[in-house]
Short mmCIF file of C-alpha atoms in Angstrom, two decimals:
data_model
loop_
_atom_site.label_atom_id
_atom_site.label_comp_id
_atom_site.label_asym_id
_atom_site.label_seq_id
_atom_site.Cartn_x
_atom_site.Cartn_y
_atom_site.Cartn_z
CA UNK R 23 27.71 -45.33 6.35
CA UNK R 24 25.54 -45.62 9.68
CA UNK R 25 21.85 -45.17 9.65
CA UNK R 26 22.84 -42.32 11.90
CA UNK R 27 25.07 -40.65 9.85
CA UNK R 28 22.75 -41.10 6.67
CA UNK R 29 20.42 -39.41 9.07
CA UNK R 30 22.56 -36.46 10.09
CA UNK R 31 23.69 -36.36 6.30
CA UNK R 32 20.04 -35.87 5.22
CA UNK R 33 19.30 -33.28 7.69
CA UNK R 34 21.57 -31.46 6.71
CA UNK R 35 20.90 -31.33 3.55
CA UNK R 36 17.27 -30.01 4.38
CA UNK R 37 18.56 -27.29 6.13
CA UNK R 38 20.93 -26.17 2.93
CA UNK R 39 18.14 -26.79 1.17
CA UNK R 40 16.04 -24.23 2.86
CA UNK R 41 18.40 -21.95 3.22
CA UNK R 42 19.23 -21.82 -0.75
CA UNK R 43 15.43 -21.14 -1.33
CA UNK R 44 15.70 -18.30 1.25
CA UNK R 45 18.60 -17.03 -0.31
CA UNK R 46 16.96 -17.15 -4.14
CA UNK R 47 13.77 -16.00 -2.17
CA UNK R 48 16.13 -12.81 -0.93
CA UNK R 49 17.36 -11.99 -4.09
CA UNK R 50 13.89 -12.25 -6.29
CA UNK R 51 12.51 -9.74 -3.67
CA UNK R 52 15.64 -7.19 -4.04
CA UNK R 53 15.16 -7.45 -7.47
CA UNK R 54 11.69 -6.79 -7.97
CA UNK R 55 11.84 -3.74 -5.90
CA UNK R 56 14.91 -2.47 -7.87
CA UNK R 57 12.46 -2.87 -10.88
CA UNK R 58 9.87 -0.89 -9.24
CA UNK R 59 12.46 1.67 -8.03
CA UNK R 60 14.10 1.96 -11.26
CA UNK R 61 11.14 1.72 -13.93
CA UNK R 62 13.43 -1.24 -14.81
CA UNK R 63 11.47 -4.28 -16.68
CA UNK R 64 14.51 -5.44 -17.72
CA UNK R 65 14.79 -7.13 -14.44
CA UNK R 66 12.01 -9.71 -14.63
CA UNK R 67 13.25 -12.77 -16.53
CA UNK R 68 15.85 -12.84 -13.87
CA UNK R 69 13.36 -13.24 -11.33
CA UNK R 70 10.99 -15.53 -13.35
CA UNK R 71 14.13 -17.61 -13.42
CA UNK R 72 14.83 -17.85 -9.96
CA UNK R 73 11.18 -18.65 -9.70
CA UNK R 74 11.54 -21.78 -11.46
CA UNK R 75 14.07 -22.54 -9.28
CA UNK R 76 12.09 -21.90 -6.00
CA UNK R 77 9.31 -24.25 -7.22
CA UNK R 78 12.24 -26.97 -8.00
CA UNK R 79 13.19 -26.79 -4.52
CA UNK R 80 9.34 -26.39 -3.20
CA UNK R 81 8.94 -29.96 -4.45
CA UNK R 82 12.22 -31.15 -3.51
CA UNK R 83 11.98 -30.03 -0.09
CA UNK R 84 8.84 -31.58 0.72
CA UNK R 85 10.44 -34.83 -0.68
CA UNK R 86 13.46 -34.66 1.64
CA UNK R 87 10.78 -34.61 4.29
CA UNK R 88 8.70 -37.22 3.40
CA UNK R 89 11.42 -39.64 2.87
CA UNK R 90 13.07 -38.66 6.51
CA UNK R 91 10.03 -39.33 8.28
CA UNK R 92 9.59 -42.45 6.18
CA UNK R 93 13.65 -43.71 6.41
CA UNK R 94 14.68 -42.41 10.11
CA UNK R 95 11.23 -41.82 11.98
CA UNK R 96 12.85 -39.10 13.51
CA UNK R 97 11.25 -38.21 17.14
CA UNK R 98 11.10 -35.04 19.43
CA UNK R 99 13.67 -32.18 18.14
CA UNK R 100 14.59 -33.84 15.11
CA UNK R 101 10.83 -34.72 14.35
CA UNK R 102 10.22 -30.80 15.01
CA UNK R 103 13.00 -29.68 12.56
CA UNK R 104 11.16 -31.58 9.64
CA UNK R 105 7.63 -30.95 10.12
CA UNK R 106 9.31 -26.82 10.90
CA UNK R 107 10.72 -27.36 7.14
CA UNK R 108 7.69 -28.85 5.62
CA UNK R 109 6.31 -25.52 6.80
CA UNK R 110 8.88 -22.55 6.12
CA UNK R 111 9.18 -24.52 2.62
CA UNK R 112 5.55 -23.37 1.86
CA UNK R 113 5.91 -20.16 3.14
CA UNK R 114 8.94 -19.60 1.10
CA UNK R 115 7.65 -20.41 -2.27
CA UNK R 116 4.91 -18.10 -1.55
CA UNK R 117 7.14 -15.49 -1.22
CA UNK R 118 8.45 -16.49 -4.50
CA UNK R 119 4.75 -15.81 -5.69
CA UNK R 120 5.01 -12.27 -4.20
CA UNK R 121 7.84 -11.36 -5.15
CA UNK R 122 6.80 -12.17 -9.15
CA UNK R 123 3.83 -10.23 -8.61
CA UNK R 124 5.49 -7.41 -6.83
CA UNK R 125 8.00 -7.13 -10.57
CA UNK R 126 5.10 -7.69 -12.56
CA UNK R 127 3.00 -5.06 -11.43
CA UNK R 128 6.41 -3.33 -11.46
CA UNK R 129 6.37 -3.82 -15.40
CA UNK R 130 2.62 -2.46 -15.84
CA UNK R 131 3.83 0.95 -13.35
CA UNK R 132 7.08 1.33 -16.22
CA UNK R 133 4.70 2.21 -19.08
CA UNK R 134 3.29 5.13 -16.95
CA UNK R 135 4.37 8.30 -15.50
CA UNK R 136 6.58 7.69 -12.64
CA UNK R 137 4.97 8.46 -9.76
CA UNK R 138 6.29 8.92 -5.74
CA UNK R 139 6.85 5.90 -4.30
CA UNK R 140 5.99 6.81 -0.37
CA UNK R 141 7.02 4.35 2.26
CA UNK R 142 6.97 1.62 -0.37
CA UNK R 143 10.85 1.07 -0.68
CA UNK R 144 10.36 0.98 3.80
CA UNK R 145 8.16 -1.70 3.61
CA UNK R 146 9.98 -3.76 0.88
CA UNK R 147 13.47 -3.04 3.01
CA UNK R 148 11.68 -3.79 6.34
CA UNK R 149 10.19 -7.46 5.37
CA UNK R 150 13.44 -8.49 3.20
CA UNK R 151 15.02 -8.03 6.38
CA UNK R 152 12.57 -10.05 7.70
CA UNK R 153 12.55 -12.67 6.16
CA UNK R 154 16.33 -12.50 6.34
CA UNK R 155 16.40 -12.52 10.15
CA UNK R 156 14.06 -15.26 10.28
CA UNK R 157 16.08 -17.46 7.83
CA UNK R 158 19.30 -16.89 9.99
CA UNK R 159 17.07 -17.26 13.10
CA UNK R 160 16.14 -21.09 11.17
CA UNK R 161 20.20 -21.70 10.88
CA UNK R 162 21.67 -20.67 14.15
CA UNK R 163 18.18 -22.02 16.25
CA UNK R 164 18.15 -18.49 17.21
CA UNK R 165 14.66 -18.05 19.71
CA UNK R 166 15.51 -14.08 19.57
CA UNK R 167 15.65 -13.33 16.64
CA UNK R 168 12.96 -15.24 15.76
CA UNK R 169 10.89 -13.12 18.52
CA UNK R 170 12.34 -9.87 16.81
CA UNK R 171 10.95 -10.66 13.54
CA UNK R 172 7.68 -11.25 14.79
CA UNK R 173 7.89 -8.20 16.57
CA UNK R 174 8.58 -5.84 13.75
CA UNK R 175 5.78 -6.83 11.72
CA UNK R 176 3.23 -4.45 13.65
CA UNK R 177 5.28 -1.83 12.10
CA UNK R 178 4.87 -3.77 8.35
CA UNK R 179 0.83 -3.65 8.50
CA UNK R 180 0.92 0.25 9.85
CA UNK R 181 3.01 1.05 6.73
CA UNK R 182 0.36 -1.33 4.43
CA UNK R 183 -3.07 0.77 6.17
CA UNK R 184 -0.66 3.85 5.92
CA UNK R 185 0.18 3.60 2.15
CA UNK R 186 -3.59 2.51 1.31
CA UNK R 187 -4.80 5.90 2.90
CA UNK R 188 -2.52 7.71 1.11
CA UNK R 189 -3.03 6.18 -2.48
CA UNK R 190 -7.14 6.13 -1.77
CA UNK R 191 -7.11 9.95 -0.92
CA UNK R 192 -4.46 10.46 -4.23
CA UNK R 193 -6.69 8.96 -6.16
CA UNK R 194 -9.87 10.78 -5.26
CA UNK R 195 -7.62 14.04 -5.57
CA UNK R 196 -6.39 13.34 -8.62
CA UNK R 197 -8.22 10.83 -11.09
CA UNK R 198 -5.52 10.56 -13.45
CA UNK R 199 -3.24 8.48 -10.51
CA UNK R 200 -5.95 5.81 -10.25
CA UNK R 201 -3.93 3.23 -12.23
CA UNK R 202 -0.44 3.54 -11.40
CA UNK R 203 -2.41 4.60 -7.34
CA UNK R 204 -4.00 0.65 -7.68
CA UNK R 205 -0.76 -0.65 -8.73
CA UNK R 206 0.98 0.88 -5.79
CA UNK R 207 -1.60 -0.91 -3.43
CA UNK R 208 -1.07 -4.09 -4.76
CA UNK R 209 2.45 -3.79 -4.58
CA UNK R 210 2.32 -2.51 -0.88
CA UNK R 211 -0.04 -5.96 0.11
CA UNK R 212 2.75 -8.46 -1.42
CA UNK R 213 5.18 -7.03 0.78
CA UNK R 214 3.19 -7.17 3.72
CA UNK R 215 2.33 -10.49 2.57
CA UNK R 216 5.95 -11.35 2.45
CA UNK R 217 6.53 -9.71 6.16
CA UNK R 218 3.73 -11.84 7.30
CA UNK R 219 5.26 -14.98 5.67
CA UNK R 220 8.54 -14.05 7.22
CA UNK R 221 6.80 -14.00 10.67
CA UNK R 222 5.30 -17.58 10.51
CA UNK R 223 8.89 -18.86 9.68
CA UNK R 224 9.85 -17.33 12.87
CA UNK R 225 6.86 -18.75 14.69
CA UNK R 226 8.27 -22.12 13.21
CA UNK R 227 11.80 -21.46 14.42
CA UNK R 228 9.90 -21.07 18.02
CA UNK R 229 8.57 -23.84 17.54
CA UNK R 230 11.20 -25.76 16.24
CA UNK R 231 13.38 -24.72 18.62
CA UNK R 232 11.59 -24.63 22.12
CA UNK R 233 8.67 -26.53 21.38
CA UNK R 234 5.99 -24.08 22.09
CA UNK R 235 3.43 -23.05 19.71
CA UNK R 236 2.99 -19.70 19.90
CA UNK R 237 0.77 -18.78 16.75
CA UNK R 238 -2.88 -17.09 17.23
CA UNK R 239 -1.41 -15.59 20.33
CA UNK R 240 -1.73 -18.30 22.57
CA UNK R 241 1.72 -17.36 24.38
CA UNK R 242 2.74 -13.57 24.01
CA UNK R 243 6.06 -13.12 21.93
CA UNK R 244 7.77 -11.69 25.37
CA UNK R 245 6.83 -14.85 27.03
CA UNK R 246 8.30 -17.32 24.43
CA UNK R 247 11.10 -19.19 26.03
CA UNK R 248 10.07 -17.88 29.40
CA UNK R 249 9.60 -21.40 31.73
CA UNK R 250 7.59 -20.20 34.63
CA UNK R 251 4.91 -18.75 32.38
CA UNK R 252 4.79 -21.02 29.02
CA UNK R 253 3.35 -24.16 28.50
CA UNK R 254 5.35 -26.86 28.79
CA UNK R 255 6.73 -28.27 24.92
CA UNK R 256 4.87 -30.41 22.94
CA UNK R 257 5.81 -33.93 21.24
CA UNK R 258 8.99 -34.07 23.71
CA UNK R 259 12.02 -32.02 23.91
CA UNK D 10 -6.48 -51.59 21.96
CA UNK D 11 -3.89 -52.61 19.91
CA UNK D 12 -1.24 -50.31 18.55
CA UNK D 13 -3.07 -50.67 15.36
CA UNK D 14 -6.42 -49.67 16.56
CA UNK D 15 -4.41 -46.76 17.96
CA UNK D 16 -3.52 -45.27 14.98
CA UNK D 17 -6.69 -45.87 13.10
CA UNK D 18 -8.22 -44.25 16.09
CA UNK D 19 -5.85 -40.93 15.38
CA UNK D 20 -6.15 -41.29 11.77
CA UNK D 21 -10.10 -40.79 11.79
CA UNK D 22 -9.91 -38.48 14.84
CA UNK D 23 -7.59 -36.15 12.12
CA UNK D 24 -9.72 -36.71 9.07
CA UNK D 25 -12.29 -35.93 11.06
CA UNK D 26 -10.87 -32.58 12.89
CA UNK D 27 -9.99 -31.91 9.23
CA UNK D 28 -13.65 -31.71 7.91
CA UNK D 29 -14.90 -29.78 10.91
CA UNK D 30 -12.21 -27.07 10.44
CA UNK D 31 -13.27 -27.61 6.77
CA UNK D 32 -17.16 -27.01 7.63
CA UNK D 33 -16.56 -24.02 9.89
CA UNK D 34 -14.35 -21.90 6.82
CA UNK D 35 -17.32 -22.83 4.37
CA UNK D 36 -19.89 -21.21 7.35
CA UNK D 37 -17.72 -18.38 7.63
CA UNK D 38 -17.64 -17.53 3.95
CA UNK D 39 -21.13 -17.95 3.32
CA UNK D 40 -21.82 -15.71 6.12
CA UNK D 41 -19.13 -13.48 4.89
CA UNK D 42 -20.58 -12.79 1.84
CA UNK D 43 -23.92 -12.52 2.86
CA UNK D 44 -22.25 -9.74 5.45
CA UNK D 45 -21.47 -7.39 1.65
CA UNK D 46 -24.23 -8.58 0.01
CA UNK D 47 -26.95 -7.66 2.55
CA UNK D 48 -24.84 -4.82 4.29
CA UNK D 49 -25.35 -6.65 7.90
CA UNK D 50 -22.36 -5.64 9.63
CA UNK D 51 -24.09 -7.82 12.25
CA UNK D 52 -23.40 -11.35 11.13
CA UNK D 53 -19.81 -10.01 12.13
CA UNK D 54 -19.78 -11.97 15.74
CA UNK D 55 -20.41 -15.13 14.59
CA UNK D 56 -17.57 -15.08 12.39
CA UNK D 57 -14.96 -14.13 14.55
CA UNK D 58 -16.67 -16.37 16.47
CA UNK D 59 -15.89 -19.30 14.41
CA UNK D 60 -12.57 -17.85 13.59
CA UNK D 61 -11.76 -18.32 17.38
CA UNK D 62 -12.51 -22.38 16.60
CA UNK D 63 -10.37 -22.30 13.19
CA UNK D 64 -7.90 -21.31 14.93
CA UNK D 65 -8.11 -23.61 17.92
CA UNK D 66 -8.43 -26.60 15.46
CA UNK D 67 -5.56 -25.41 13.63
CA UNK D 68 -3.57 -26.06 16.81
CA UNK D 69 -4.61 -29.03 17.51
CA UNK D 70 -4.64 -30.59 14.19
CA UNK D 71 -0.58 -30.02 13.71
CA UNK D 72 -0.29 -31.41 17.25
CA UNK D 73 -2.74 -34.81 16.20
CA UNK D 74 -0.27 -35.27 13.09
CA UNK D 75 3.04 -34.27 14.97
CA UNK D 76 1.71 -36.89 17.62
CA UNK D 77 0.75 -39.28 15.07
CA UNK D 78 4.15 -39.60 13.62
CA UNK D 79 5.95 -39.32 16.89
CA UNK D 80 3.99 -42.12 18.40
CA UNK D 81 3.01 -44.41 14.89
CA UNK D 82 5.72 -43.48 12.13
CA UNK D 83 3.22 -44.36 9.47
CA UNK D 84 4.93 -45.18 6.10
CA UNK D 85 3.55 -44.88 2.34
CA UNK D 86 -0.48 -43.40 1.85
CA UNK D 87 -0.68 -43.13 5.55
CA UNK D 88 2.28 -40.66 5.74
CA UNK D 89 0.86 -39.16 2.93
CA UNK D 90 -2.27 -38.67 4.46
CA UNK D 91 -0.81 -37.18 7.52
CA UNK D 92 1.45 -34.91 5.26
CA UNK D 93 -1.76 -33.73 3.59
CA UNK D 94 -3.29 -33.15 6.67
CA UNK D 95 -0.44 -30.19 7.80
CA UNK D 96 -0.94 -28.91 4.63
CA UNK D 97 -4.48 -28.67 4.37
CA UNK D 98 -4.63 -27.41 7.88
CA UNK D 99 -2.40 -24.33 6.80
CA UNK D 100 -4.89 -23.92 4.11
CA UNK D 101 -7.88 -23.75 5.78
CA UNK D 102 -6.67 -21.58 8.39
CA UNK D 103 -5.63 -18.83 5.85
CA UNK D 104 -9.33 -19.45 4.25
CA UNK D 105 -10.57 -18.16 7.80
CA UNK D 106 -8.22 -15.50 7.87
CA UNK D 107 -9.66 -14.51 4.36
CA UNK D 108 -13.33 -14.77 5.51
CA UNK D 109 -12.58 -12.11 8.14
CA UNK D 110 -11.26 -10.12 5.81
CA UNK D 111 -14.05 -10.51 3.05
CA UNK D 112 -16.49 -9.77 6.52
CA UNK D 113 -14.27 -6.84 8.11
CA UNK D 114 -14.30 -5.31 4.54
CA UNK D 115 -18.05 -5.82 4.43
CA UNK D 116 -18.78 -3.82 7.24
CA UNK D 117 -16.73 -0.74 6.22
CA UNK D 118 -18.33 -0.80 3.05
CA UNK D 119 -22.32 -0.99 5.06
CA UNK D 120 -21.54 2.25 6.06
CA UNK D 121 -21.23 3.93 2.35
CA UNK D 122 -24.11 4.06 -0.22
CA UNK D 123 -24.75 0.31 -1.91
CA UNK D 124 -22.79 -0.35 -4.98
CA UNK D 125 -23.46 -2.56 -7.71
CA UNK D 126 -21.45 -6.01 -6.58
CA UNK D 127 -20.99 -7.22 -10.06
CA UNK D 128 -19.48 -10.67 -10.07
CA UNK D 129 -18.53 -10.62 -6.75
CA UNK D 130 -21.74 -12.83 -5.82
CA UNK D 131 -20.65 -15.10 -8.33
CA UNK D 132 -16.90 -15.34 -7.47
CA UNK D 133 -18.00 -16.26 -3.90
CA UNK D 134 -20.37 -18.85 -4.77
CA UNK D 135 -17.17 -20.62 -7.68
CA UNK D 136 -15.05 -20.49 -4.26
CA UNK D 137 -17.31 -22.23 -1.78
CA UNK D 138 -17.82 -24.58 -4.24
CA UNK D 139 -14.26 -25.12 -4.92
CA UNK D 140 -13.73 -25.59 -0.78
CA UNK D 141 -16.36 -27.92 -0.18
CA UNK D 142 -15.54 -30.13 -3.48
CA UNK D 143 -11.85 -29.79 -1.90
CA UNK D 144 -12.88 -31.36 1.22
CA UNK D 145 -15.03 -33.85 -0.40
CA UNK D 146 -12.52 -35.05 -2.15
CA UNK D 147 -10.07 -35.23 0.63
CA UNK D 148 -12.95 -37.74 2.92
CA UNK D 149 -13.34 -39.77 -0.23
CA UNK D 150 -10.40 -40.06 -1.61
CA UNK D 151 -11.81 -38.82 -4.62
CA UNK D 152 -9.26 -37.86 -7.62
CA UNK D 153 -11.64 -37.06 -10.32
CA UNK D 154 -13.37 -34.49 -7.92
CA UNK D 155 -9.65 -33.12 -6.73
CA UNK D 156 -8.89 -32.60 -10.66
CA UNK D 157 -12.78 -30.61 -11.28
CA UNK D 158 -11.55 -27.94 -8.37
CA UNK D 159 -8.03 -27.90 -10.08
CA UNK D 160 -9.91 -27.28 -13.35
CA UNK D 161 -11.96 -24.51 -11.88
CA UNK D 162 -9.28 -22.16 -10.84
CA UNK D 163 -9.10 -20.21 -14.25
CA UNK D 164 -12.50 -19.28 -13.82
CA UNK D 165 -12.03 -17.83 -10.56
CA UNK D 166 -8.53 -15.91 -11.89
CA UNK D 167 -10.32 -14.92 -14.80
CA UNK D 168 -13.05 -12.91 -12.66
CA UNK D 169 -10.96 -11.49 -10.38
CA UNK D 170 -9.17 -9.89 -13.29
CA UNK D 171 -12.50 -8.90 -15.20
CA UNK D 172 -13.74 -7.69 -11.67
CA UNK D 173 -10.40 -5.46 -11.03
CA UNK D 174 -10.38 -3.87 -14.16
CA UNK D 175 -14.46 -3.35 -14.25
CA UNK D 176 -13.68 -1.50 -10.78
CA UNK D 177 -10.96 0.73 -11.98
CA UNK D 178 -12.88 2.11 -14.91
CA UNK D 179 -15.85 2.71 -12.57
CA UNK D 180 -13.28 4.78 -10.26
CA UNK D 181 -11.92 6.73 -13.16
CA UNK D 182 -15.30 7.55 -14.31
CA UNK D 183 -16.82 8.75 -10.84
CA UNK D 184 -14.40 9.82 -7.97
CA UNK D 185 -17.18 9.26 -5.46
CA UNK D 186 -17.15 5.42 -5.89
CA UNK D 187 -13.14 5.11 -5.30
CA UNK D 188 -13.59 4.09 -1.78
CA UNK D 189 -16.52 1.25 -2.39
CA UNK D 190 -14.57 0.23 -5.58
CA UNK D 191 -11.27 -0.38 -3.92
CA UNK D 192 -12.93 -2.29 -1.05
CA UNK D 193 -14.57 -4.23 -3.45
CA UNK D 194 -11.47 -5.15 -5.00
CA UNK D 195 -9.71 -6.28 -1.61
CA UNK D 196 -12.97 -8.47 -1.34
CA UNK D 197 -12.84 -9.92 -4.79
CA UNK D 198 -8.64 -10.77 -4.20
CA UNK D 199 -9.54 -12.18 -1.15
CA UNK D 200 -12.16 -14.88 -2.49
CA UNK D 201 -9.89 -15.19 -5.37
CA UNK D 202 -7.35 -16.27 -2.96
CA UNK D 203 -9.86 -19.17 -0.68
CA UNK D 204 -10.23 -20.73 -4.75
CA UNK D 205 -6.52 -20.77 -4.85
CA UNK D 206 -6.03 -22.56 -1.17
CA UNK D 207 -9.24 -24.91 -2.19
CA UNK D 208 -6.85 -25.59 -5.17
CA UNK D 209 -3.74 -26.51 -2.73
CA UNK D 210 -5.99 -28.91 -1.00
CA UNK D 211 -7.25 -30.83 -4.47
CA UNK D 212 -3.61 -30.79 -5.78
CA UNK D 213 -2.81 -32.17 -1.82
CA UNK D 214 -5.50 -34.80 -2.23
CA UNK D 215 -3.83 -36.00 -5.22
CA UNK D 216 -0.35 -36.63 -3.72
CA UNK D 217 -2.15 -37.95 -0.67
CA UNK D 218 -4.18 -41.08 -2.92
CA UNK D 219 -1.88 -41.22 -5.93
CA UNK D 220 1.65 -40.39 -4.42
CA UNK D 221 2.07 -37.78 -7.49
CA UNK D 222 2.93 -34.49 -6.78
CA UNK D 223 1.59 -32.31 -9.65
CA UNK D 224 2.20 -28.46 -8.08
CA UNK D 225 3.91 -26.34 -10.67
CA UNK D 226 2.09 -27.99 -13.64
CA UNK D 227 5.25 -30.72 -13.15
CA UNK D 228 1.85 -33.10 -14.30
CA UNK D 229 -0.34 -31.25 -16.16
CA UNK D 230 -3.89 -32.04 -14.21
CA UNK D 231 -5.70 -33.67 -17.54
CA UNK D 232 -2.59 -36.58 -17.20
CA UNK D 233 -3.46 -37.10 -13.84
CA UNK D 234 -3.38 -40.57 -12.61
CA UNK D 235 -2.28 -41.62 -16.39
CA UNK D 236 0.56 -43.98 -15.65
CA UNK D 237 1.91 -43.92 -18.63
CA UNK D 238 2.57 -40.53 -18.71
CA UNK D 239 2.73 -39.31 -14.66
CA UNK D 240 5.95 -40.01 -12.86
CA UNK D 241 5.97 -43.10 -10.43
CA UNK D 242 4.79 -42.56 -6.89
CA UNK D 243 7.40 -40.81 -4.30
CA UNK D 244 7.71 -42.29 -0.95
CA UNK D 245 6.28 -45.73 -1.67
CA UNK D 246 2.45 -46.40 -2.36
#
């Protein structure tokens, strides 16, 4: 085989690679919510399990990196693509974090009186779609739907400041809600954790993509991709 | 100049934008903290200040190492170091993000009658420590100092969880202190979480001078540089 087509055969397999985290990333989310939802605790070995795999693949990942850049030097786009992986790789397995903690709070809240669950199941539909968007955005280059996803996590953190109001004045209402109230918050911050994970993949896909880093606000999100007013792309094109 | 003295140019010109990001997140911590502890909502400036700069440096430091492997493709400990060096940099930015929480939190709770801070003091001064020992060892190479901040994380974990639960009885005892409590929690989480990115960089710092990656307890962190028990270096030495 070529050089080149080990080289196309690698990056390839980085980019299945990625998306199979994303996908067990997907799932351990949807599953820890069901556990919330349902008072279910029967749920989390599942998800510990896919969390083993996650971390597998964490270190994996960053492997396939290392050894492209060390094998093929890859330059420009390429070069973008892998250093875009060694990023969305961390972010993913820190959504793998979230999502544990999100069905292991979930296991504490089953021993208690259920309590309403507000716009919790909203914010944990909201940033798995997210995250979801931003993994197709990674497959298809897709600039936007990368810019969507960054766009709809305003809505994420007014949920997160919404819910905390909500469980803080429950609480001083009503003492007895204090513990499963706490657990709630927590629960709440993973996801918009998660969300804000989601929208640093998408920043990555920009990045990947176009070349412009557009993090900390340096280009607007309706800018992105627009010639006359961004700066011009980075490390070639 | 030589190639050569190119690259060792860019190398120290990124350690070196490394340890000033690095030196700017321990300022805004310290200051941070000393916002809650003393109530002085106005220490506030100079820490957004400074996060303006973190996040400058943040920038520029994934454009040094993009442009170092574009221009150099460094192989074995120098790829490693450069690999280090995007990771670290995601680290310390999401320290500065943290400080401005810790300090944002701060100056909500100046407004409310003084609390008792319990180990929060204490949790503060475990993660600056942890940080600076971090970036330490990352200048100097230093393995037995990356494995002490490694070794420290428990401590950290183990306040957080002593502080939570201290918190929550305190709430369930007097309604009146539910507001200060839970922002004290959110402050105590978010030291919590600097220790655990001070712990990304020492477990970094270790791939970066041995070549072993030991994330996910794949090495346990007393085997550490044991050859006959560690797997052999990834991506050449």
């Amino acid at each position: 085989m070529s050089v080149e087509r080990h080289f196309d055969r690698d990056l390839d397999g980085l980019r299945e690679a990625i998306l199979r985290m994303g996908g067990l990333c997907e799932g351990m989310i949807h599953s820890a919510v069901k556990l919330v939802i349902e008072s279910d605790p029967s749920l989390l070995p599942g998800i510990t399990e896919r969390e083993d795999r996650v971390n597998g693949l964490h270190l994996e990942i960053d492997e396939l990196c290392l050894n492209l850049l060390a094998l093929h030097s890859p330059a420009a786009g390429d070069l973008r693509l892998v250093a875009a992986a060694l990023k969305v790789n961390s972010d993913l397995e820190r959504i793998g974090d979230q999502a544990v903690n999100v069905a292991e709070t979930g296991c504490f809240l089953s021993n208690l009186p259920q309590m309403k669950l507000g716009d919790v199941p909203r914010m944990a539909e909201l940033a798995v779609a997210m995250l979801k968007d931003s993994l197709d955005a990674f497959a298809k280059k897709d600039v936007e739907l990368a810019k969507s996803v960054i766009r709809r996590d305003d809505e994420e953190d007014r949920l997160k400041s919404q819910t905390f109001n909500e469980l803080r004045s429950l609480m001083q209402s009503d003492a007895s809600t204090i513990q499963r109230a706490l657990d709630m918050i927590l629960i709440s911050r993973n996801l918009e954790r998660i969300a804000d994970h989601a929208t640093n993949i998408a920043e990555d896909v920009i990045f990947m993509v176009l070349g412009q880093d557009i993090r900390h606000g340096v280009v607007p999100v309706d800018d992105v991709g627009d010639e006359t007013r961004a700066a011009a792309p980075k490390s070639g094109s």
